[in-house]
mmCIF file of C-alpha atoms and ligand atoms in Angstrom:
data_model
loop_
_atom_site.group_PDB
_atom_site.id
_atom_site.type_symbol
_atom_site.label_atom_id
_atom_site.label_comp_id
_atom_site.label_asym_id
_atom_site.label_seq_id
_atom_site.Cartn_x
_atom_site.Cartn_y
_atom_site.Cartn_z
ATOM 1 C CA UNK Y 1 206.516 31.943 -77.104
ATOM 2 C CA UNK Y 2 209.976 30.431 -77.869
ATOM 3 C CA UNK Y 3 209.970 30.402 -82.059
ATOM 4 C CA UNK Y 4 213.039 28.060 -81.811
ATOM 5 C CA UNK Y 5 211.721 25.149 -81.476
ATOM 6 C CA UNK Y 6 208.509 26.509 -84.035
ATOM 7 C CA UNK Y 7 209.824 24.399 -87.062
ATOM 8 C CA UNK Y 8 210.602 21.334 -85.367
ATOM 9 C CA UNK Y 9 207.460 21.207 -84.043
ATOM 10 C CA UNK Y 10 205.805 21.666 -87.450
ATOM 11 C CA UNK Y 11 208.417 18.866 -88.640
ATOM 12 C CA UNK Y 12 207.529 16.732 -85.659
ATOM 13 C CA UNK Y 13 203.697 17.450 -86.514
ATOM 14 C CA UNK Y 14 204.024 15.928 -89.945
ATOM 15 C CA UNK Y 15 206.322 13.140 -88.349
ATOM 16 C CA UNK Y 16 203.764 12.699 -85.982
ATOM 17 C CA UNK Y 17 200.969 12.248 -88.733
ATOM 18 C CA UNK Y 18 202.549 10.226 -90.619
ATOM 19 C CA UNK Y 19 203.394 8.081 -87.500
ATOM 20 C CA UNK Y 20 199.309 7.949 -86.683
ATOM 21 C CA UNK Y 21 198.193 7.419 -90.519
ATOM 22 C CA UNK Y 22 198.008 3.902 -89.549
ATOM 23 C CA UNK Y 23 196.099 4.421 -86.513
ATOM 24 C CA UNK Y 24 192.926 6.074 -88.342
ATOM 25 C CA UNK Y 25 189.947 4.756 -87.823
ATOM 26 C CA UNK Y 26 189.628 3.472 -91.398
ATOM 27 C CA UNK Y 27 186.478 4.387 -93.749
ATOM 28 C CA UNK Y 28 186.152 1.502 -96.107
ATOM 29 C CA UNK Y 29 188.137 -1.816 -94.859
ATOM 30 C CA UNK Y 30 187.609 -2.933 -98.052
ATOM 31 C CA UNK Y 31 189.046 -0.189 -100.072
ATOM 32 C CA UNK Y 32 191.745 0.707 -97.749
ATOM 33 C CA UNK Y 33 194.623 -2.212 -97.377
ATOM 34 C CA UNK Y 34 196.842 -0.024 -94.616
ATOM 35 C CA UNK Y 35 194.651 0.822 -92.358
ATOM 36 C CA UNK Y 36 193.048 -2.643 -92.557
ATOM 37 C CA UNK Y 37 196.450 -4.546 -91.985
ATOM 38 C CA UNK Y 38 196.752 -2.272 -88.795
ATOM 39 C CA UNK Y 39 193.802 -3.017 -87.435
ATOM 40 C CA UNK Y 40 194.622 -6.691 -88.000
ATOM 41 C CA UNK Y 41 197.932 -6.177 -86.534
ATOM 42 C CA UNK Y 42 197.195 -4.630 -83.813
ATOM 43 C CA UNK Y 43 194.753 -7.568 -82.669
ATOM 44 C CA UNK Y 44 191.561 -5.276 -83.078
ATOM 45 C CA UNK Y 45 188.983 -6.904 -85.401
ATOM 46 C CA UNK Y 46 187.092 -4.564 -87.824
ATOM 47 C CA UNK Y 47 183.649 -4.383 -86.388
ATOM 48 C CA UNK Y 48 185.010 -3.400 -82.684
ATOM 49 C CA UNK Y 49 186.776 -0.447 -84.432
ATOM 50 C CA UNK Y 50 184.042 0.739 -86.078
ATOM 51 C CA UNK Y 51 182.289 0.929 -82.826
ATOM 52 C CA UNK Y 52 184.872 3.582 -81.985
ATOM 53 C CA UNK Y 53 183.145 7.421 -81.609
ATOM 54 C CA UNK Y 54 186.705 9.172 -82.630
ATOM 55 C CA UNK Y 55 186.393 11.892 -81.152
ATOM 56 C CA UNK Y 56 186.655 15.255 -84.187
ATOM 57 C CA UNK Y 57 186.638 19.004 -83.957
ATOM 58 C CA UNK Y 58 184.359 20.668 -83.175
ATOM 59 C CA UNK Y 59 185.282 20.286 -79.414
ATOM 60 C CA UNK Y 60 185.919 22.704 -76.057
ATOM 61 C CA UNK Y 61 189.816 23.881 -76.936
ATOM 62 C CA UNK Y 62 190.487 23.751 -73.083
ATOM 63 C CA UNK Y 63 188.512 20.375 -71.833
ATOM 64 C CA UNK Y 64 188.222 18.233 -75.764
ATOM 65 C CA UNK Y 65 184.368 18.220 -74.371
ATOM 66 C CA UNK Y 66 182.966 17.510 -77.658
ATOM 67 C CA UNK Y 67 180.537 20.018 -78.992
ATOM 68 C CA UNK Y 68 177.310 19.609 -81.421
ATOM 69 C CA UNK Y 69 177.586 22.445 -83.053
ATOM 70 C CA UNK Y 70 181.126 24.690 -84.350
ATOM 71 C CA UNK Y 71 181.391 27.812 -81.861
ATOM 72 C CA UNK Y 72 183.977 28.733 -83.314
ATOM 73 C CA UNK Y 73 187.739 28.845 -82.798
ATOM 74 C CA UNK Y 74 188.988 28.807 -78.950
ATOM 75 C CA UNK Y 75 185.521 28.450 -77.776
ATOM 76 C CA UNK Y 76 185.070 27.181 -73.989
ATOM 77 C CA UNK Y 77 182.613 25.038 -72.335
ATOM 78 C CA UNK Y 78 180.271 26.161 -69.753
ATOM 79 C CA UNK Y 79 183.402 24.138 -66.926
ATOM 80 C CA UNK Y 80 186.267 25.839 -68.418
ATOM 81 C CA UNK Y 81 184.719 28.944 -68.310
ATOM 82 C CA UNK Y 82 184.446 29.134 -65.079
ATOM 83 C CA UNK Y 83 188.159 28.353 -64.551
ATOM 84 C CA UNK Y 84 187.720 25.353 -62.256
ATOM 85 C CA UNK Y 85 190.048 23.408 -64.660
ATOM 86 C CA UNK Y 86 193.536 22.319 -62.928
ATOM 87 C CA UNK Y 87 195.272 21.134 -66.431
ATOM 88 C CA UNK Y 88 195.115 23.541 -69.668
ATOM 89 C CA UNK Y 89 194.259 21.641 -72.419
ATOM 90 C CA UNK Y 90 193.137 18.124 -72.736
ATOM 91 C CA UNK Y 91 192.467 15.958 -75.622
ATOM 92 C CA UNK Y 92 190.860 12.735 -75.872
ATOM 93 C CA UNK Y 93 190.843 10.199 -78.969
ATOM 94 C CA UNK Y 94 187.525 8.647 -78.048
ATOM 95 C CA UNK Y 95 184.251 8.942 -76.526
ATOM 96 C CA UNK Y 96 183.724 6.938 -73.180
ATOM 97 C CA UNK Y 97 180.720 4.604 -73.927
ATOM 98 C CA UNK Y 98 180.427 0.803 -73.914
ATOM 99 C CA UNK Y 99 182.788 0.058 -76.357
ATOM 100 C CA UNK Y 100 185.585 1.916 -75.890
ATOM 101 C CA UNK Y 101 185.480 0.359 -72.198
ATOM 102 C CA UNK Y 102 185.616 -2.876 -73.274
ATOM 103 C CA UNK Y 103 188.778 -2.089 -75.000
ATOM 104 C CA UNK Y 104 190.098 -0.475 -71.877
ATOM 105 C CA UNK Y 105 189.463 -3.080 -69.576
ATOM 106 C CA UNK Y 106 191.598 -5.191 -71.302
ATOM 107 C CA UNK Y 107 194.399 -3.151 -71.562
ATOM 108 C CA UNK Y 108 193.655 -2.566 -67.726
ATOM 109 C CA UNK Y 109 192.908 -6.087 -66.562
ATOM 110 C CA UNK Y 110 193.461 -9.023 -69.313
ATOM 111 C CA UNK Y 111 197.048 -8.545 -69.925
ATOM 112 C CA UNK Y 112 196.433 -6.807 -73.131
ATOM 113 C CA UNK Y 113 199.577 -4.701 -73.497
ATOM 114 C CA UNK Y 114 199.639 -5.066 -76.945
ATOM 115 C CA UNK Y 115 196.996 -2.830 -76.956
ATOM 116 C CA UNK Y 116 199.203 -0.231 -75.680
ATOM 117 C CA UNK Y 117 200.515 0.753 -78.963
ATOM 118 C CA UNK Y 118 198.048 1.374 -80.808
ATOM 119 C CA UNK Y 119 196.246 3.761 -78.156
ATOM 120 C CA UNK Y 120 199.861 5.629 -78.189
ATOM 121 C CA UNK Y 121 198.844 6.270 -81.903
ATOM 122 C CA UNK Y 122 195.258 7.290 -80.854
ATOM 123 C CA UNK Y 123 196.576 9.892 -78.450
ATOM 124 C CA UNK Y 124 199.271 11.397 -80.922
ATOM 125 C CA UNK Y 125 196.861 11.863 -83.454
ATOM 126 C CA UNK Y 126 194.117 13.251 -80.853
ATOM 127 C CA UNK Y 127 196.634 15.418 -79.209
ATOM 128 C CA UNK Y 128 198.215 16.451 -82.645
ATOM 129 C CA UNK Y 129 197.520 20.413 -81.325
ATOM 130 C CA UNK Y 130 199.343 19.989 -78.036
ATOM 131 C CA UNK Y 131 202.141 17.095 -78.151
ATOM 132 C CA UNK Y 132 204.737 19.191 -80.531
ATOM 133 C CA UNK Y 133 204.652 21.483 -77.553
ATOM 134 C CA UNK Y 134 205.473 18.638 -74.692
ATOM 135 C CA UNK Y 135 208.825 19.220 -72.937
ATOM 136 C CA UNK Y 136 208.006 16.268 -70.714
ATOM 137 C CA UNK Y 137 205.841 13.287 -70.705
ATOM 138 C CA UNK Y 138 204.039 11.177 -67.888
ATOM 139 C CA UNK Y 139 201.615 8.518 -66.680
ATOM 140 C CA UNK Y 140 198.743 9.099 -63.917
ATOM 141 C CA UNK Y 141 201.017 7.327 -61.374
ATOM 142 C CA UNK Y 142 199.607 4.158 -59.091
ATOM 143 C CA UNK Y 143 200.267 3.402 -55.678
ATOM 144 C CA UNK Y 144 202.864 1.072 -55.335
ATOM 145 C CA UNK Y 145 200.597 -1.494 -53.287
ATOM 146 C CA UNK Y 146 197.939 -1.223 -56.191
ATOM 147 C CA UNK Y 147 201.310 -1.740 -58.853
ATOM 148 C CA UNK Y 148 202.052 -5.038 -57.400
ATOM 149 C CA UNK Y 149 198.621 -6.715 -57.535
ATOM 150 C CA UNK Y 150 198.102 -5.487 -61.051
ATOM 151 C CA UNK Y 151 201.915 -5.961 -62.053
ATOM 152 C CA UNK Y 152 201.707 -2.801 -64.564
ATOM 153 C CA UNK Y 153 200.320 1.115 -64.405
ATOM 154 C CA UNK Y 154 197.693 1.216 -68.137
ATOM 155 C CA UNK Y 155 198.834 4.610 -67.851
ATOM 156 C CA UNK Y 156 202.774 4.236 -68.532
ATOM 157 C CA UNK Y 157 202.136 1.960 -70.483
ATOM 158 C CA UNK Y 158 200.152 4.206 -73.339
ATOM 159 C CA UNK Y 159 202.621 7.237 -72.092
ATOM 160 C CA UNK Y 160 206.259 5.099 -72.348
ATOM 161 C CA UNK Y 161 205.086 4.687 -76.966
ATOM 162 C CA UNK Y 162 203.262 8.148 -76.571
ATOM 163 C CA UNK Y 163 206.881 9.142 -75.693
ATOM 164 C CA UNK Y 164 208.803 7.670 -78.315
ATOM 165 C CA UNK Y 165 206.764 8.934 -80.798
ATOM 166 C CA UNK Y 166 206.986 12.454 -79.822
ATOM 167 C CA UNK Y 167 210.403 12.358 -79.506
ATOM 168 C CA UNK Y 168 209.694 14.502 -75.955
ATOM 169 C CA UNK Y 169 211.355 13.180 -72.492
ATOM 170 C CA UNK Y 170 209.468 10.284 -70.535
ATOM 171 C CA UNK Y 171 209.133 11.049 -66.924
ATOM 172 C CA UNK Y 172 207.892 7.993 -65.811
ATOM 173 C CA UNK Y 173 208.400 8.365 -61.990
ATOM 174 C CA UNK Y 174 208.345 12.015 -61.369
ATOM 175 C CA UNK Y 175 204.713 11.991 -59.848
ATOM 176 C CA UNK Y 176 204.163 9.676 -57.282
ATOM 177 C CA UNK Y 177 200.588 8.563 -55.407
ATOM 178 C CA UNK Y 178 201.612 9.330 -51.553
ATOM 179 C CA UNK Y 179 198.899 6.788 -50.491
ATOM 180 C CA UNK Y 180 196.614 4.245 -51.829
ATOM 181 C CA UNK Y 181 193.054 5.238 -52.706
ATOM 182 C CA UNK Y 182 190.062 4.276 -53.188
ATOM 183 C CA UNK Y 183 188.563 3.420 -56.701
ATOM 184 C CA UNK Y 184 186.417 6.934 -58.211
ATOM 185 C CA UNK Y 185 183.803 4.567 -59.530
ATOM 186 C CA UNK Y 186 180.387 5.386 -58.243
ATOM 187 C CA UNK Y 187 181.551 8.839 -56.630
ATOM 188 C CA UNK Y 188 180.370 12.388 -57.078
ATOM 189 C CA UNK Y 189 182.241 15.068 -58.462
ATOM 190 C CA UNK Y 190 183.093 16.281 -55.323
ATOM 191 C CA UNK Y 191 183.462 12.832 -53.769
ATOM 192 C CA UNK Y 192 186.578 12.010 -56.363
ATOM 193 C CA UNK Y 193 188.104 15.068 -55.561
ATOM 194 C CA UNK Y 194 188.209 14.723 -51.887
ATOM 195 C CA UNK Y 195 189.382 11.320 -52.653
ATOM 196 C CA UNK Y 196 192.275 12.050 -54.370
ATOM 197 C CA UNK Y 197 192.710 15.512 -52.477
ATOM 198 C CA UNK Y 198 196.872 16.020 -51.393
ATOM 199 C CA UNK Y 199 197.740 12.604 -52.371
ATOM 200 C CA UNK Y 200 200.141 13.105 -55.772
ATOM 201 C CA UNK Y 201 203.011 15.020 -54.850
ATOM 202 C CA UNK Y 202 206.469 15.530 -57.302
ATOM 203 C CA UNK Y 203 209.522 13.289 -56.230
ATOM 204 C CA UNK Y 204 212.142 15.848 -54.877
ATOM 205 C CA UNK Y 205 214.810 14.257 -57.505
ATOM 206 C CA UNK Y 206 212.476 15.129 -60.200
ATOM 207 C CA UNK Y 207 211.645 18.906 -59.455
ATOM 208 C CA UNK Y 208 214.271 19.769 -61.659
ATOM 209 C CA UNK Y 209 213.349 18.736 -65.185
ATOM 210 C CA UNK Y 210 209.609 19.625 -63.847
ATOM 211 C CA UNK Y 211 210.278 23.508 -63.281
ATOM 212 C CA UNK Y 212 209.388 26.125 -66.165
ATOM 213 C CA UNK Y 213 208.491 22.689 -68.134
ATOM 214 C CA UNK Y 214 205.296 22.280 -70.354
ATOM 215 C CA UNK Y 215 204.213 18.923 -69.663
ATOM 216 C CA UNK Y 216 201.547 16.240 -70.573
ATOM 217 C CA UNK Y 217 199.852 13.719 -68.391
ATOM 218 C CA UNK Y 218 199.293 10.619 -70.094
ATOM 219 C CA UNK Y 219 195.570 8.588 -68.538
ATOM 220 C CA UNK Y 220 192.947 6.148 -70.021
ATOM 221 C CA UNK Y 221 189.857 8.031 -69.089
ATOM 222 C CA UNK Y 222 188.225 11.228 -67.815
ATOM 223 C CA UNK Y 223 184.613 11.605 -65.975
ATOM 224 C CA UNK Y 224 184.572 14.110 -63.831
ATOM 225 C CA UNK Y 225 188.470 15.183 -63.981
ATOM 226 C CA UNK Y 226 189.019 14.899 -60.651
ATOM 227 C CA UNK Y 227 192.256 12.572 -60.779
ATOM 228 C CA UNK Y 228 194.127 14.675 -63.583
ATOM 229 C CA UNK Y 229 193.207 17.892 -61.760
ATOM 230 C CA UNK Y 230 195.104 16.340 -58.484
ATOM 231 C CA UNK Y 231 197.889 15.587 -60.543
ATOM 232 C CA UNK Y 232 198.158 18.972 -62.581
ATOM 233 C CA UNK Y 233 197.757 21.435 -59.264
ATOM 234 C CA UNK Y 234 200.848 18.892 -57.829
ATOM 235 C CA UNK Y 235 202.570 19.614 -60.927
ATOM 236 C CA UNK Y 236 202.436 23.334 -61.113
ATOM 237 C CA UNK Y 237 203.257 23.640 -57.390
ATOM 238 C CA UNK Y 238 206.417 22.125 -57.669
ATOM 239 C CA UNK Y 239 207.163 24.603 -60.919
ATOM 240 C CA UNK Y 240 206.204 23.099 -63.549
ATOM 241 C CA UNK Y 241 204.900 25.964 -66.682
ATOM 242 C CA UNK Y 242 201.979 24.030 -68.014
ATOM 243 C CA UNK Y 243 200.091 20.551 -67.558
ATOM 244 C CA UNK Y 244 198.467 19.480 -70.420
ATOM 245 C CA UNK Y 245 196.394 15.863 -70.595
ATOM 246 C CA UNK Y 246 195.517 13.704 -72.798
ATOM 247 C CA UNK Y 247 193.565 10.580 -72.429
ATOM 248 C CA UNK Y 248 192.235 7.389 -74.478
ATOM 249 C CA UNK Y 249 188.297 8.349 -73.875
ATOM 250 C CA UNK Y 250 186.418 10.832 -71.864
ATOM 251 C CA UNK Y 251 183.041 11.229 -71.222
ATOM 252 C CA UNK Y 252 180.634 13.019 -73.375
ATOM 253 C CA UNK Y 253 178.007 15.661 -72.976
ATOM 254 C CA UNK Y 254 175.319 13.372 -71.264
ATOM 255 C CA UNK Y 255 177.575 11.871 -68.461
ATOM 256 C CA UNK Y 256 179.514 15.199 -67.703
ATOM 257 C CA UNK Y 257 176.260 17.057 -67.226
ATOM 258 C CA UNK Y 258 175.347 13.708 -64.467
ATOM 259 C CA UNK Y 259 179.026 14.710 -63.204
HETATM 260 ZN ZN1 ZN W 301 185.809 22.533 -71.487
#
């Protein structure tokens, strides 16, 4: 482990928290003015944010699968054990249920951008264990065609804040999508993987500030893992040290046991 950079990770932990105070999910609205005037701010009415499952510890250290009951530090889940994982670590601020996917569809489809922002503070503060050590930051990439019909990629857009508040290098283009596939909705485990199977690859130009790098892939959510995985094996092949992920909401225990 290089202890050089030790302290200004622990400075850019508090700097970090600090950032992300405002992003809590807050207890009281009543009691708590800051907190309140952020949610306001950031266009999210009170009740939808109570809706919010944040996700807390106790969760799988590798996968941020939540867990029911404390196993204890480093503990693995029943996946991650088996080493089928193509990232290291992920972390995600909230469970994937109906609410949380309303939110995302907007940031996805209605233009919300705005939205953007305030998820960037979600993901510092649920990747508060992993972001100090980020040499390198970037966004799921989409395909070019798919870019123009939608105008923006959600993912840059949460990574590009995400970024700026870690203080770490944005690599927006260094992954690209070699061709345009079809949506993993509705597919099996194996089905998304096959689906996304050889098709993110590293820009040549980029393979430079990839190699030896510990980096973090920036998405909005995680089923099956399927789509980070691709992007994590491209990663590493081309050099880079580590891939680690973190996301707006991932599925819970229910859905990944469907998975
Ligand atoms: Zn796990």
């Amino acid at each position: 482990m290089n202890q050089a950079w030790l302290p200004v990770g622990r400075q850019l932990r508090s700097a970090v928290r600090a950032a992300v105070d405002l992003a809590l999910p807050p207890r009281s609205l009543a009691t708590m003015k800051g907190p309140a005037a952020a949610v306001q701010a950031s266009g999210l009415d009170a009740d939808r944010w109570t809706r919010i499952t944040f996700i807390e510890a106790p969760f799988c250290h590798a996968c941020g699968m939540p867990f029911e009951y404390d196993l204890g530090d480093g503990e693995l889940c029943v996946l991650c054990q088996s080493g089928q994982r193509g990232f290291d670590r992920l972390r995600a601020a909230c469970l994937y249920d109906e609410f949380s996917r309303g939110l995302i569809l907007e940031l996805k489809h209605a233009d919300r951008t705005d939205l953007a922002g305030l998820f960037a503070r979600w993901l510092a503060r649920a990747a508060g264990d992993v972001l100090p050590h980020a040499q390198g930051i970037l966004p799921v990439p989409m395909h070019r065609w798919r870019l123009l019909g939608r105008r923006y990629n959600q993912a840059a857009e949460i990574a590009r804040p995400l970024a700026r508040i870690a203080r770490a290098p944005y690599l927006p283009d260094a992954l690209v999508r070699s061709r345009p596939t079809a949506s993993q909705g509705g597919k099996s485990r194996t089905g998304r993987r096959r689906n996304v199977a050889g098709v993110f690859a590293v820009a040549p130009r980029w393979r430079r500030r990839i190699e030896g790098r510990r980096l973090l892939l920036v998405d909005d959510v995680f089923t099956t893992g399927a789509t980070v995985e691709g992007c994590a094996r491209a990663l590493k092949a081309a050099g880079a040290a580590a891939v680690d992920v973190v996301v707006i909401a991932r599925v819970g225990l229910m859905a990944s046991r469907r998975a």
